[in-house]
CSV table of C-alpha atoms in Angstrom, one decimal:
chain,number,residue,atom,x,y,z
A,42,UNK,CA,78.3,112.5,132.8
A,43,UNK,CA,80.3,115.4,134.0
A,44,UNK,CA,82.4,115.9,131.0
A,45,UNK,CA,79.4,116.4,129.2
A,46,UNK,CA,77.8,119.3,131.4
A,47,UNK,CA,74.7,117.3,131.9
A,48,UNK,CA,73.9,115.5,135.1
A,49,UNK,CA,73.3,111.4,135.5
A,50,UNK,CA,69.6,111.9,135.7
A,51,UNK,CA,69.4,113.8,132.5
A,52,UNK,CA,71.2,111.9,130.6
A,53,UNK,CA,69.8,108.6,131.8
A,54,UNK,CA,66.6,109.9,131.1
A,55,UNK,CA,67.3,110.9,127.3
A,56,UNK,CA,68.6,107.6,126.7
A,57,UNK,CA,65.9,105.9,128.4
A,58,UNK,CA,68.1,104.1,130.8
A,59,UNK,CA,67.8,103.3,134.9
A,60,UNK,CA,70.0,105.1,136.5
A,61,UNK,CA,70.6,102.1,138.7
A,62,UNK,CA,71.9,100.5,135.7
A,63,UNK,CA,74.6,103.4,135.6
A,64,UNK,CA,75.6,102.6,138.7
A,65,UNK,CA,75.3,99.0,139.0
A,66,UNK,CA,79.0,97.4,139.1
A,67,UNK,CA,79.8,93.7,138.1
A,68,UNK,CA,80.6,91.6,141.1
A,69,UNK,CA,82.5,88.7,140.0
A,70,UNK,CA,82.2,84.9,141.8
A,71,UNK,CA,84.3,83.6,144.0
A,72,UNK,CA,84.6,80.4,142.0
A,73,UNK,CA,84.7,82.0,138.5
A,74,UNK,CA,88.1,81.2,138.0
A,75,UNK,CA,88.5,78.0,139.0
A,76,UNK,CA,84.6,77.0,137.3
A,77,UNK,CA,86.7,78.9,134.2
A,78,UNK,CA,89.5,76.7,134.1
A,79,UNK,CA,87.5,73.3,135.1
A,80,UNK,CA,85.8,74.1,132.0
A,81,UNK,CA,88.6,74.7,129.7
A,82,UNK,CA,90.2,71.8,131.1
A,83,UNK,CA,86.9,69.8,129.9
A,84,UNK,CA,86.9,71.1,126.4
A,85,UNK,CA,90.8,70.3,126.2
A,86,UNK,CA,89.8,66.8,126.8
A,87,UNK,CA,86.5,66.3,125.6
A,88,UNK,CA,86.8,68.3,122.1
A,89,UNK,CA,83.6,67.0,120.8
A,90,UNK,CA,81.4,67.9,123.7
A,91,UNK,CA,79.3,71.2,123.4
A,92,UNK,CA,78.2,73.1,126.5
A,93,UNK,CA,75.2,71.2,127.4
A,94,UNK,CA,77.1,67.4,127.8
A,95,UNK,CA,80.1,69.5,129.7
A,96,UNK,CA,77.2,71.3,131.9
A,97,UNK,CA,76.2,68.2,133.0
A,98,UNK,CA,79.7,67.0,133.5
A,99,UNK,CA,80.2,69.7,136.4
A,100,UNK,CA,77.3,68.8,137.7
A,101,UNK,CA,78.2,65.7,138.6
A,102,UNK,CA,81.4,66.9,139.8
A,103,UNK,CA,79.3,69.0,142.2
A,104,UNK,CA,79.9,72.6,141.0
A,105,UNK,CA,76.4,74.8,141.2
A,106,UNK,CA,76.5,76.1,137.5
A,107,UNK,CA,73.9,76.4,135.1
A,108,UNK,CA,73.7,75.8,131.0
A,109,UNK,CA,73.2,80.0,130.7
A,110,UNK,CA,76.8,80.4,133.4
A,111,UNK,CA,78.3,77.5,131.3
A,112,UNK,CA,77.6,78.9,127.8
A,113,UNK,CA,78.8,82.9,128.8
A,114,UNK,CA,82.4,81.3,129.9
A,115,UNK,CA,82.2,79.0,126.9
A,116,UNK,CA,81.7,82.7,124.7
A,117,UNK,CA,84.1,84.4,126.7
A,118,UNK,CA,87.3,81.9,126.7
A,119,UNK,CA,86.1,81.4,122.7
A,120,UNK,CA,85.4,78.2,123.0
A,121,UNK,CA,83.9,76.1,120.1
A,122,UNK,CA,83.1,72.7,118.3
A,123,UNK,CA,83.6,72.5,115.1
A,124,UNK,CA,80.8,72.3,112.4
A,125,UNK,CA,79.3,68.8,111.7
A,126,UNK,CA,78.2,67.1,108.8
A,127,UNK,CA,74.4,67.3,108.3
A,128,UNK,CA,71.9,65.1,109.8
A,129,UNK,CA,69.9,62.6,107.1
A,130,UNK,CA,66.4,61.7,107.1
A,131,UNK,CA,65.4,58.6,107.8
A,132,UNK,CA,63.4,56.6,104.8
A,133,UNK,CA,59.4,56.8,105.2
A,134,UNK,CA,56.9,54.9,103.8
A,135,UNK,CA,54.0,56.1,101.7
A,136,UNK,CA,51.9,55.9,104.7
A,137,UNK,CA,53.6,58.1,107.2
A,138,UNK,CA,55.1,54.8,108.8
A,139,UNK,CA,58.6,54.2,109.1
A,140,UNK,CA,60.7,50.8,108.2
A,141,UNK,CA,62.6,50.9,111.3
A,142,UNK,CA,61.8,48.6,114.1
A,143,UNK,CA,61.7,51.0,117.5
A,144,UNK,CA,62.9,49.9,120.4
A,145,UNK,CA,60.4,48.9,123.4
A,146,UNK,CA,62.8,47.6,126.0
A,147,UNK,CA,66.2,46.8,126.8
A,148,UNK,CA,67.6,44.0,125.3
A,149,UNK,CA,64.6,44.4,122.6
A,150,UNK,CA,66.9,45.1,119.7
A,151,UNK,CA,70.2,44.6,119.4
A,152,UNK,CA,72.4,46.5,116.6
A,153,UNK,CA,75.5,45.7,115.1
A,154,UNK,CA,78.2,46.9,112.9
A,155,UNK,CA,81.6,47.2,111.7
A,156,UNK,CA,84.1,50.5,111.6
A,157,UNK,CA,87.8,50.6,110.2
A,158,UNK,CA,90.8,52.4,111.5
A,159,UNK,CA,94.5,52.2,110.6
A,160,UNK,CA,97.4,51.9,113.3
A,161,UNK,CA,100.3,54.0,112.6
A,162,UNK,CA,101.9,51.3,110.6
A,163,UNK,CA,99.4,52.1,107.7
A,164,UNK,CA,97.5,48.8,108.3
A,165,UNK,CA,93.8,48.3,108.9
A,166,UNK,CA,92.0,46.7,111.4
A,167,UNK,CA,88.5,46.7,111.9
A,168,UNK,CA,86.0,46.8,115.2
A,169,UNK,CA,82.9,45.0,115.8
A,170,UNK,CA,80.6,47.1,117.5
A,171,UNK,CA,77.0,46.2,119.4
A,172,UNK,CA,75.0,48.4,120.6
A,173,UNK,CA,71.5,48.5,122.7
A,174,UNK,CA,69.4,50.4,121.2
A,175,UNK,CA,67.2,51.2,124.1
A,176,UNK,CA,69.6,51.9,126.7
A,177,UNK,CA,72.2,53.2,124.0
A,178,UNK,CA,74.3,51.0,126.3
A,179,UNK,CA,77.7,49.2,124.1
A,180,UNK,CA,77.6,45.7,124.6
A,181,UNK,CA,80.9,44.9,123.1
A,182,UNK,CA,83.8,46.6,120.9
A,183,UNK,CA,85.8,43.6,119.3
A,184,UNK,CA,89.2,45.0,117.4
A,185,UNK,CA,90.8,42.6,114.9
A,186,UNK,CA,92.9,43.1,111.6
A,187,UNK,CA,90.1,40.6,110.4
A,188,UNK,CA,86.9,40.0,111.3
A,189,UNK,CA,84.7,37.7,109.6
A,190,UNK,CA,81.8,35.9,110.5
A,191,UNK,CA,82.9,32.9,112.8
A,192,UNK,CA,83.7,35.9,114.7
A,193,UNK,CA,80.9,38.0,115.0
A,194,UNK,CA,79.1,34.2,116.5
A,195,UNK,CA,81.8,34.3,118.8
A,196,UNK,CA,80.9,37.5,120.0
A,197,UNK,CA,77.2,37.2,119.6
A,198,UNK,CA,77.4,33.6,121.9
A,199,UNK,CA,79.2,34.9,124.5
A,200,UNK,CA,76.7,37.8,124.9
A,201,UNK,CA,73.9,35.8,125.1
A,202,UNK,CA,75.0,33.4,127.7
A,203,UNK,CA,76.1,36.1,129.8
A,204,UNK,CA,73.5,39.1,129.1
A,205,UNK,CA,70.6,37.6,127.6
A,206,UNK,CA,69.3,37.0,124.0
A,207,UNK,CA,67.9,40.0,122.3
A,208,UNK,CA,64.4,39.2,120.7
A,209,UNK,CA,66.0,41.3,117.2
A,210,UNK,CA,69.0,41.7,115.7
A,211,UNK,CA,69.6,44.7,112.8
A,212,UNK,CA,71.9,44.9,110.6
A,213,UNK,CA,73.7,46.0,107.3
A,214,UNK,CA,73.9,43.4,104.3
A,215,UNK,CA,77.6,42.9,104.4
A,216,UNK,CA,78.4,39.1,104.3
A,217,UNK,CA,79.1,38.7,107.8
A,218,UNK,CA,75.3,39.5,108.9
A,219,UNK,CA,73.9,37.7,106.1
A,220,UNK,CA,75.4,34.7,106.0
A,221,UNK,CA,73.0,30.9,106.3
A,222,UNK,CA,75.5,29.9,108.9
A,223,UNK,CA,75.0,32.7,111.0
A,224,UNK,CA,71.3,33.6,110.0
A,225,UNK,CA,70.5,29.9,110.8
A,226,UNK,CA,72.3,30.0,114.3
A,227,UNK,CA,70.6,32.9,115.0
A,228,UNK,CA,66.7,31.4,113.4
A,229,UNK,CA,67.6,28.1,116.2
A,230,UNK,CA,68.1,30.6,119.1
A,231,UNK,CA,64.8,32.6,118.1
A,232,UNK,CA,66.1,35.8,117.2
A,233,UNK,CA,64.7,37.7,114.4
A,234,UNK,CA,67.4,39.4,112.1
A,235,UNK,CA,66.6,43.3,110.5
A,236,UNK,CA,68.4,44.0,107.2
A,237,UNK,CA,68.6,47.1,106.5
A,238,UNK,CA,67.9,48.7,102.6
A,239,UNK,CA,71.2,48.5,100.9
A,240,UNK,CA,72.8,51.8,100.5
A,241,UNK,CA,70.4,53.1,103.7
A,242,UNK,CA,72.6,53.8,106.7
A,243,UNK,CA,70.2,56.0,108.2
A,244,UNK,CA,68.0,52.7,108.8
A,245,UNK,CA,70.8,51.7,111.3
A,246,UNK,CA,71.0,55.2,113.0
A,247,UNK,CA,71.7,54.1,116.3
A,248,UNK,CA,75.1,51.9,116.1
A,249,UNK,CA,76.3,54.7,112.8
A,250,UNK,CA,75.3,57.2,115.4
A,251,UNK,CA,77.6,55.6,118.2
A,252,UNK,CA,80.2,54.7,115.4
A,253,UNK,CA,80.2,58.3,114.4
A,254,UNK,CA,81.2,59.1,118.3
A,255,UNK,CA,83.4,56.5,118.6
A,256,UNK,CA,85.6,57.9,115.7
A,257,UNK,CA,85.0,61.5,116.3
A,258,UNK,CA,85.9,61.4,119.9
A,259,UNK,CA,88.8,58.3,120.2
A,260,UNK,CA,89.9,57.4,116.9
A,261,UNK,CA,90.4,60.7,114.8
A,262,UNK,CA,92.2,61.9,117.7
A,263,UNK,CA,94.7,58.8,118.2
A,264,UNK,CA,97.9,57.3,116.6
A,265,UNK,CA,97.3,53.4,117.8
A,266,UNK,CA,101.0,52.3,117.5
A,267,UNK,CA,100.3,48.7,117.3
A,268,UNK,CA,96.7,46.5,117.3
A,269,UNK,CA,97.3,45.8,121.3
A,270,UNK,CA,97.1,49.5,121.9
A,271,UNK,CA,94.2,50.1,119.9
A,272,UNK,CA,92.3,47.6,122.0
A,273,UNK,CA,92.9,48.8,125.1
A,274,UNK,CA,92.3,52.5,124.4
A,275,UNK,CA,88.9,51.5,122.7
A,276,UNK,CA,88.2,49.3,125.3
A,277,UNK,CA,88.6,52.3,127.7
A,278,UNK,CA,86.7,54.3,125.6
A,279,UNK,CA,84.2,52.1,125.5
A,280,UNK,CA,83.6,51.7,129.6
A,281,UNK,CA,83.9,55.7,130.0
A,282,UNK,CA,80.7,55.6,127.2
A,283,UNK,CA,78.9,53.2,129.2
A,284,UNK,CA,79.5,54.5,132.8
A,285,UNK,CA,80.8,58.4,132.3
A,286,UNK,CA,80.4,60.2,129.1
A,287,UNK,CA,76.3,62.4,129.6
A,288,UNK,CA,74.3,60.9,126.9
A,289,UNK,CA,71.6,64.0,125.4
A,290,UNK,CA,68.8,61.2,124.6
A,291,UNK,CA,69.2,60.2,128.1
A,292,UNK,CA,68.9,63.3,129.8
A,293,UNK,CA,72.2,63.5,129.9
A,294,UNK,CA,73.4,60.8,131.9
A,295,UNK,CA,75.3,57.8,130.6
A,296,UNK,CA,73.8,54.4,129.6
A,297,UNK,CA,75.2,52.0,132.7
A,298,UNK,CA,76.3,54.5,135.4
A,299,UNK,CA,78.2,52.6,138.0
A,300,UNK,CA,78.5,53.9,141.6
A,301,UNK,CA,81.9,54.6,142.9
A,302,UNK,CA,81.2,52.3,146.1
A,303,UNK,CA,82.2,49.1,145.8
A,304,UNK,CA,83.2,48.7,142.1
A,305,UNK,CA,87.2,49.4,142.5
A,306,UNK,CA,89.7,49.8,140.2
A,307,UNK,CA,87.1,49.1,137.3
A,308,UNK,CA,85.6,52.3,137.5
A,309,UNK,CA,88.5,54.3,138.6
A,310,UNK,CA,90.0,53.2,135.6
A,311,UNK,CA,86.3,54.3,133.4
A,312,UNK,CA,86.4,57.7,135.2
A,313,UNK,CA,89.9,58.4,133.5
A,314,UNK,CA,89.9,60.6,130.5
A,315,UNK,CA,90.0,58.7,127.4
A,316,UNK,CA,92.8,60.5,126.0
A,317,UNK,CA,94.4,60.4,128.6
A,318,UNK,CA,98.1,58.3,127.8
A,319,UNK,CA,98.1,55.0,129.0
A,320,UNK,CA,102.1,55.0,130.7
A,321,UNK,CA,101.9,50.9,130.9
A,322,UNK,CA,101.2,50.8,127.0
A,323,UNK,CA,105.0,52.7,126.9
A,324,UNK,CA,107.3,50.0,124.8
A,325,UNK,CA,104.7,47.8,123.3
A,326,UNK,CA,105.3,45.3,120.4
């Protein structure tokens, strides 16, 4: 305030400011830098994540950090997501109820789908994916270069004798779903099948939501060099989206955490980025 030929208290007084706020000077953490660099290191990896999922991502690793600390380094290191497409509406009938079937409980409804990729080849192979809709939980990823429906009671049979049966099953209309053989197979069990309205994703939000992350996060982001390698790496992805990845309808936490006691290699191996390159994959067919 010298160079002006006014002193600190004057001027802090036309301005309206405290003069403690003239003298106040930053003090910086201890563990900015490192917190700074954990989170860069988590964006690098996990480019689809915002700063509340990687928030609660160092929480779990420990660090004592909050969403407002989280988003000022985010600002600062320029960090960003990229825009998404818009959210749709779901369809409504004309008396405020909606067609959609809600989930109660886990294992209450069951949804399935399929998604396509191409491995580097230019060929396509497609993925069967189930999904809880309670517990957001994926029940199964199966990868083939076809997939018809033989194949989705393959899948469906093995879940059931191992998880449980689902009291409803929804669905799209392709031919797979709607088939007699497999709508009768599933009428002997007693499950009840939910068709969607042709043309109506929204109706199946919850497996087009996951499919959206699984190809967002894992398969925009990878060149699958043969079918093997695609099935592992989804397969990876698909244990780290169970037992890692924060979930925002959950709280942030992930569908089927698993404790690091006493579960091995299997969740070593879940706790691995999923981007991370597989070395033993080097050389295949």
């Amino acid at each position: 305030m010298d160079c002006l030929g006014v002193s600190e208290r004057r001027a802090c007084r036309v301005l309206g400011q405290s003069r403690a706020t003239q003298r106040y000077l930053p003090q910086g953490r201890d563990d900015e830098t490192p917190l700074t660099r954990r989170i860069i290191e988590l964006a690098c990896v996990y480019g689809r994540y915002g700063t509340p999922r990687i928030t609660a991502m160092l929480r779990r690793e420990h660090w004592r950090v909050n969403h407002k600390r989280v988003e000022r380094i985010w600002r600062s290191e320029g960090l960003k997501v990229p825009h998404r497409q818009p959210k749709r509406g779901r369809l409504w009938l004309n008396d405020g109820s909606c067609i959609r079937l809600r989930p109660e409980r886990k294992d209450h409804v069951w949804a399935y789908d399929f998604i396509t990729a191409r491995t580097h080849d230019g060929r396509p192979f497609r993925a069967l994916t189930v999904v809880d809709e309670f517990t957001r939980e994926c029940l199964a990823i199966d990868v083939a270069r076809n997939l018809k429906g033989d194949d989705v009671l393959e899948r469906l049979a093995w879940l059931f004798a191992t998880r449980g049966v689902p009291a409803h099953l929804r669905s799209d209309n392709g031919p797979e779903f709607t088939s007699r053989m497999v709508r009768d197979w599933l009428g002997r069990i007693g499950v009840k099948t939910l068709f969607i309205e042709p043309g109506s994703p929204w109706e199946n939000g919850y497996v087009e939501s996951f499919n959206g992350k699984l190809r967002d996060e894992l398969l925009n982001g990878e060149i699958f060099y043969s079918l093997r390698e695609a099935k592992v790496l989804i397969e990876r992805w698909r244990r780290h989206y169970n037992t890692v990845r924060p979930h925002s309808s959950l709280g942030y936490r992930p569908p089927a955490p698993e404790t690091l006691e006493g579960v091995g290699e299997a969740a070593s191996a879940a706790l691995q980025p999923p981007h991370q390159p597989l070395q033993h994959l080097d050389g295949l067919p």
